[in-house]
Amino acid sequence: MTQPIIAILRGLTPAEALPIGRALIEAGIDRIEVPLNSPEPLESIRLMADILGGRASIGAGTVLTVEQVARVAEAGGRMIVSPNADPAVIRETRARGLESWPGVFTATECFAAIAAGASGLKLFPADQAGTGTLRALRAVLPRETAVYAVGGVGPAEFGAWLAAGAQGFGLGSALYRPGDSPATVAARAREVTAALRNLA
């Protein structure tokens, strides 16, 4: 059973892409983003999309421009994650049939992102917003809008965030740090998915 987690592989290299991607998928994490400030991110996305795309949704993070959306789409990416909520980026993403996960922090940003067609919202940085902010946002956001907590959130905090209305999480260093072996990433991924299952 897959889990509501987006793995954030900041610093991933193309040589690591397939073994790290497989380790995550086998542990039940099938949404993977490679931030565009990683080494050769489009090549990593292309490799994973070509080989692992049937088992996972591969995409890019730290996407800031319409041009970057186009390059990710050409590389086979299916998910666009941003630290901000730029309506032009969201609209271009959706026009290309890709998932759009813009970063939001305020109600104004949330509703602007929804109006532009966002697939879901990334509350970022979540540790600065806090569960109280999410609880207040959930009171006014459409029920069907998915909100993932991203930034400074790990397994120890899952329960509190889910109780506040989060549907999932974006996890970076809790899963992968540059240079980690596939075995290390697999072990962390199993711990993360077990923590979520224990809360179900």
Short mmCIF file of C-alpha atoms in Angstrom, two decimals:
data_model
loop_
_atom_site.label_atom_id
_atom_site.label_comp_id
_atom_site.label_asym_id
_atom_site.label_seq_id
_atom_site.Cartn_x
_atom_site.Cartn_y
_atom_site.Cartn_z
CA MET A 1 0.00 0.00 0.00
CA THR A 2 1.44 3.36 -1.01
CA GLN A 3 1.55 6.23 1.44
CA PRO A 4 0.59 9.93 1.13
CA ILE A 5 4.20 11.07 0.98
CA ILE A 6 6.20 13.03 -1.57
CA ALA A 7 9.90 12.19 -1.30
CA ILE A 8 12.07 15.28 -1.83
CA LEU A 9 15.46 14.21 -3.20
CA ARG A 10 17.40 17.46 -3.00
CA GLY A 11 20.99 16.96 -4.14
CA LEU A 12 20.29 13.69 -5.98
CA THR A 13 22.63 12.90 -8.88
CA PRO A 14 21.66 10.98 -12.03
CA ALA A 15 23.89 8.08 -10.95
CA GLU A 16 21.83 7.73 -7.76
CA ALA A 17 18.42 8.27 -9.33
CA LEU A 18 17.41 4.70 -10.16
CA PRO A 19 18.71 2.89 -7.04
CA ILE A 20 17.28 5.55 -4.71
CA GLY A 21 14.01 5.64 -6.64
CA ARG A 22 13.65 1.86 -6.44
CA ALA A 23 14.40 1.88 -2.70
CA LEU A 24 11.59 4.36 -2.09
CA ILE A 25 9.07 2.57 -4.30
CA GLU A 26 9.75 -0.78 -2.69
CA ALA A 27 9.09 0.79 0.73
CA GLY A 28 5.71 2.12 -0.45
CA ILE A 29 6.57 5.70 -1.42
CA ASP A 30 5.59 6.29 -5.05
CA ARG A 31 5.71 10.10 -5.43
CA ILE A 32 9.19 11.43 -5.97
CA GLU A 33 10.39 14.95 -6.66
CA VAL A 34 13.86 16.04 -7.70
CA PRO A 35 14.36 19.74 -6.86
CA LEU A 36 15.69 21.71 -9.79
CA ASN A 37 18.61 23.00 -7.71
CA SER A 38 20.03 19.45 -7.64
CA PRO A 39 22.87 18.34 -9.96
CA GLU A 40 21.49 17.62 -13.46
CA PRO A 41 17.91 17.34 -12.17
CA LEU A 42 16.27 16.88 -15.56
CA GLU A 43 18.49 13.89 -16.31
CA SER A 44 17.55 12.28 -12.97
CA ILE A 45 13.87 12.93 -13.72
CA ARG A 46 14.23 11.52 -17.24
CA LEU A 47 15.90 8.33 -15.99
CA MET A 48 13.31 7.69 -13.29
CA ALA A 49 10.37 8.59 -15.54
CA ASP A 50 11.62 6.22 -18.26
CA ILE A 51 12.38 3.25 -16.00
CA LEU A 52 10.18 3.74 -12.94
CA GLY A 53 7.35 5.86 -14.34
CA GLY A 54 4.98 2.92 -14.44
CA ARG A 55 5.34 2.45 -10.69
CA ALA A 56 5.67 6.02 -9.44
CA SER A 57 4.82 9.63 -10.18
CA ILE A 58 8.12 11.39 -10.86
CA GLY A 59 8.41 15.15 -10.87
CA ALA A 60 10.38 18.25 -10.02
CA GLY A 61 10.57 20.55 -7.03
CA THR A 62 11.65 24.18 -6.66
CA VAL A 63 9.92 24.94 -9.97
CA LEU A 64 9.65 28.71 -10.31
CA THR A 65 8.93 29.50 -13.98
CA VAL A 66 6.71 28.46 -16.88
CA GLU A 67 9.85 27.58 -18.84
CA GLN A 68 10.94 25.16 -16.14
CA VAL A 69 7.52 23.49 -16.24
CA ALA A 70 8.01 22.89 -19.97
CA ARG A 71 11.46 21.37 -19.47
CA VAL A 72 10.21 19.04 -16.72
CA ALA A 73 7.31 17.92 -18.92
CA GLU A 74 9.70 17.23 -21.80
CA ALA A 75 11.82 15.09 -19.44
CA GLY A 76 8.76 12.98 -18.62
CA GLY A 77 7.93 14.52 -15.25
CA ARG A 78 4.30 14.31 -14.12
CA MET A 79 4.38 16.45 -10.97
CA ILE A 80 5.41 20.06 -10.38
CA VAL A 81 6.15 21.20 -6.82
CA SER A 82 7.00 24.81 -6.00
CA PRO A 83 7.97 26.74 -2.86
CA ASN A 84 5.57 29.51 -3.90
CA ALA A 85 2.15 29.94 -5.50
CA ASP A 86 2.62 31.48 -8.95
CA PRO A 87 -0.68 31.31 -10.89
CA ALA A 88 1.14 31.27 -14.25
CA VAL A 89 3.20 28.24 -13.21
CA ILE A 90 0.11 26.47 -11.86
CA ARG A 91 -1.90 27.13 -15.03
CA GLU A 92 0.93 25.96 -17.31
CA THR A 93 1.36 22.83 -15.21
CA ARG A 94 -2.31 21.93 -15.41
CA ALA A 95 -2.49 22.80 -19.14
CA ARG A 96 0.20 20.16 -19.69
CA GLY A 97 -1.77 17.58 -17.69
CA LEU A 98 0.67 17.50 -14.77
CA GLU A 99 -0.01 17.60 -11.04
CA SER A 100 0.54 21.02 -9.46
CA TRP A 101 1.61 21.37 -5.81
CA PRO A 102 2.36 25.03 -5.08
CA GLY A 103 3.74 26.24 -1.78
CA VAL A 104 1.33 28.26 0.36
CA PHE A 105 1.40 29.88 3.80
CA THR A 106 -1.69 32.12 3.98
CA ALA A 107 -5.37 31.82 3.15
CA THR A 108 -4.88 34.33 0.32
CA GLU A 109 -2.21 32.14 -1.28
CA CYS A 110 -4.30 29.00 -0.78
CA PHE A 111 -7.34 30.38 -2.56
CA ALA A 112 -5.29 31.96 -5.36
CA ALA A 113 -3.60 28.59 -5.96
CA ILE A 114 -6.94 26.75 -5.97
CA ALA A 115 -8.39 29.29 -8.41
CA ALA A 116 -5.42 28.73 -10.74
CA GLY A 117 -6.07 24.97 -10.73
CA ALA A 118 -3.67 23.53 -8.15
CA SER A 119 -3.99 19.76 -7.63
CA GLY A 120 -3.13 20.16 -3.96
CA LEU A 121 -1.42 22.58 -1.61
CA LYS A 122 2.01 22.39 0.02
CA LEU A 123 1.99 24.19 3.38
CA PHE A 124 5.56 25.48 3.50
CA PRO A 125 7.49 25.87 5.69
CA ALA A 126 5.14 23.80 7.82
CA ASP A 127 7.18 23.99 11.00
CA GLN A 128 6.92 27.79 10.89
CA ALA A 129 3.19 27.75 10.10
CA GLY A 130 2.40 25.23 12.83
CA THR A 131 -0.59 22.97 13.22
CA GLY A 132 -2.71 25.87 14.45
CA THR A 133 -2.39 27.60 11.09
CA LEU A 134 -3.40 24.46 9.25
CA ARG A 135 -6.38 23.92 11.54
CA ALA A 136 -7.57 27.47 10.81
CA LEU A 137 -7.05 27.04 7.05
CA ARG A 138 -8.92 23.73 7.00
CA ALA A 139 -11.95 25.49 8.48
CA VAL A 140 -12.28 27.57 5.31
CA LEU A 141 -10.66 25.52 2.54
CA PRO A 142 -12.79 23.25 0.34
CA ARG A 143 -13.04 19.83 1.94
CA GLU A 144 -11.65 18.10 -1.15
CA THR A 145 -8.47 20.22 -1.22
CA ALA A 146 -5.46 18.14 -0.19
CA VAL A 147 -2.89 19.88 1.99
CA TYR A 148 0.57 18.36 2.51
CA ALA A 149 2.79 19.60 5.34
CA VAL A 150 6.33 20.22 4.08
CA GLY A 151 9.38 21.56 5.88
CA GLY A 152 10.59 20.54 9.32
CA VAL A 153 8.03 17.74 9.71
CA GLY A 154 9.05 14.17 10.49
CA PRO A 155 7.44 10.96 11.72
CA ALA A 156 7.29 12.16 15.33
CA GLU A 157 4.95 14.97 14.24
CA PHE A 158 2.73 13.00 11.86
CA GLY A 159 -0.07 12.46 14.37
CA ALA A 160 -0.42 16.13 15.28
CA TRP A 161 -0.45 17.21 11.64
CA LEU A 162 -2.98 14.61 10.59
CA ALA A 163 -5.21 15.67 13.49
CA ALA A 164 -4.94 19.27 12.29
CA GLY A 165 -6.15 18.30 8.81
CA ALA A 166 -3.07 17.38 6.77
CA GLN A 167 -3.61 14.70 4.12
CA GLY A 168 0.07 13.92 3.66
CA PHE A 169 3.68 15.06 3.88
CA GLY A 170 6.63 16.10 1.79
CA LEU A 171 9.81 14.69 3.33
CA GLY A 172 13.37 15.60 2.45
CA SER A 173 16.21 14.85 4.86
CA ALA A 174 13.98 12.46 6.83
CA LEU A 175 14.32 10.19 3.77
CA TYR A 176 17.38 11.23 1.77
CA ARG A 177 20.54 13.26 2.22
CA PRO A 178 23.13 13.63 -0.55
CA GLY A 179 25.44 10.63 -0.58
CA ASP A 180 23.10 8.29 1.28
CA SER A 181 23.15 4.66 0.15
CA PRO A 182 19.98 3.05 -1.23
CA ALA A 183 19.97 0.77 1.84
CA THR A 184 19.96 3.79 4.17
CA VAL A 185 17.14 5.44 2.23
CA ALA A 186 15.17 2.17 2.19
CA ALA A 187 15.49 1.83 5.96
CA ARG A 188 14.33 5.40 6.55
CA ALA A 189 11.46 4.96 4.11
CA ARG A 190 10.29 1.83 5.92
CA GLU A 191 10.36 3.69 9.25
CA VAL A 192 8.34 6.56 7.78
CA THR A 193 5.70 4.34 6.20
CA ALA A 194 5.43 2.26 9.37
CA ALA A 195 4.88 5.44 11.40
CA LEU A 196 2.00 6.42 9.11
CA ARG A 197 0.46 2.95 9.15
CA ASN A 198 0.54 2.93 12.95
CA LEU A 199 -1.60 6.09 12.96
CA ALA A 200 -4.19 4.72 10.55
#
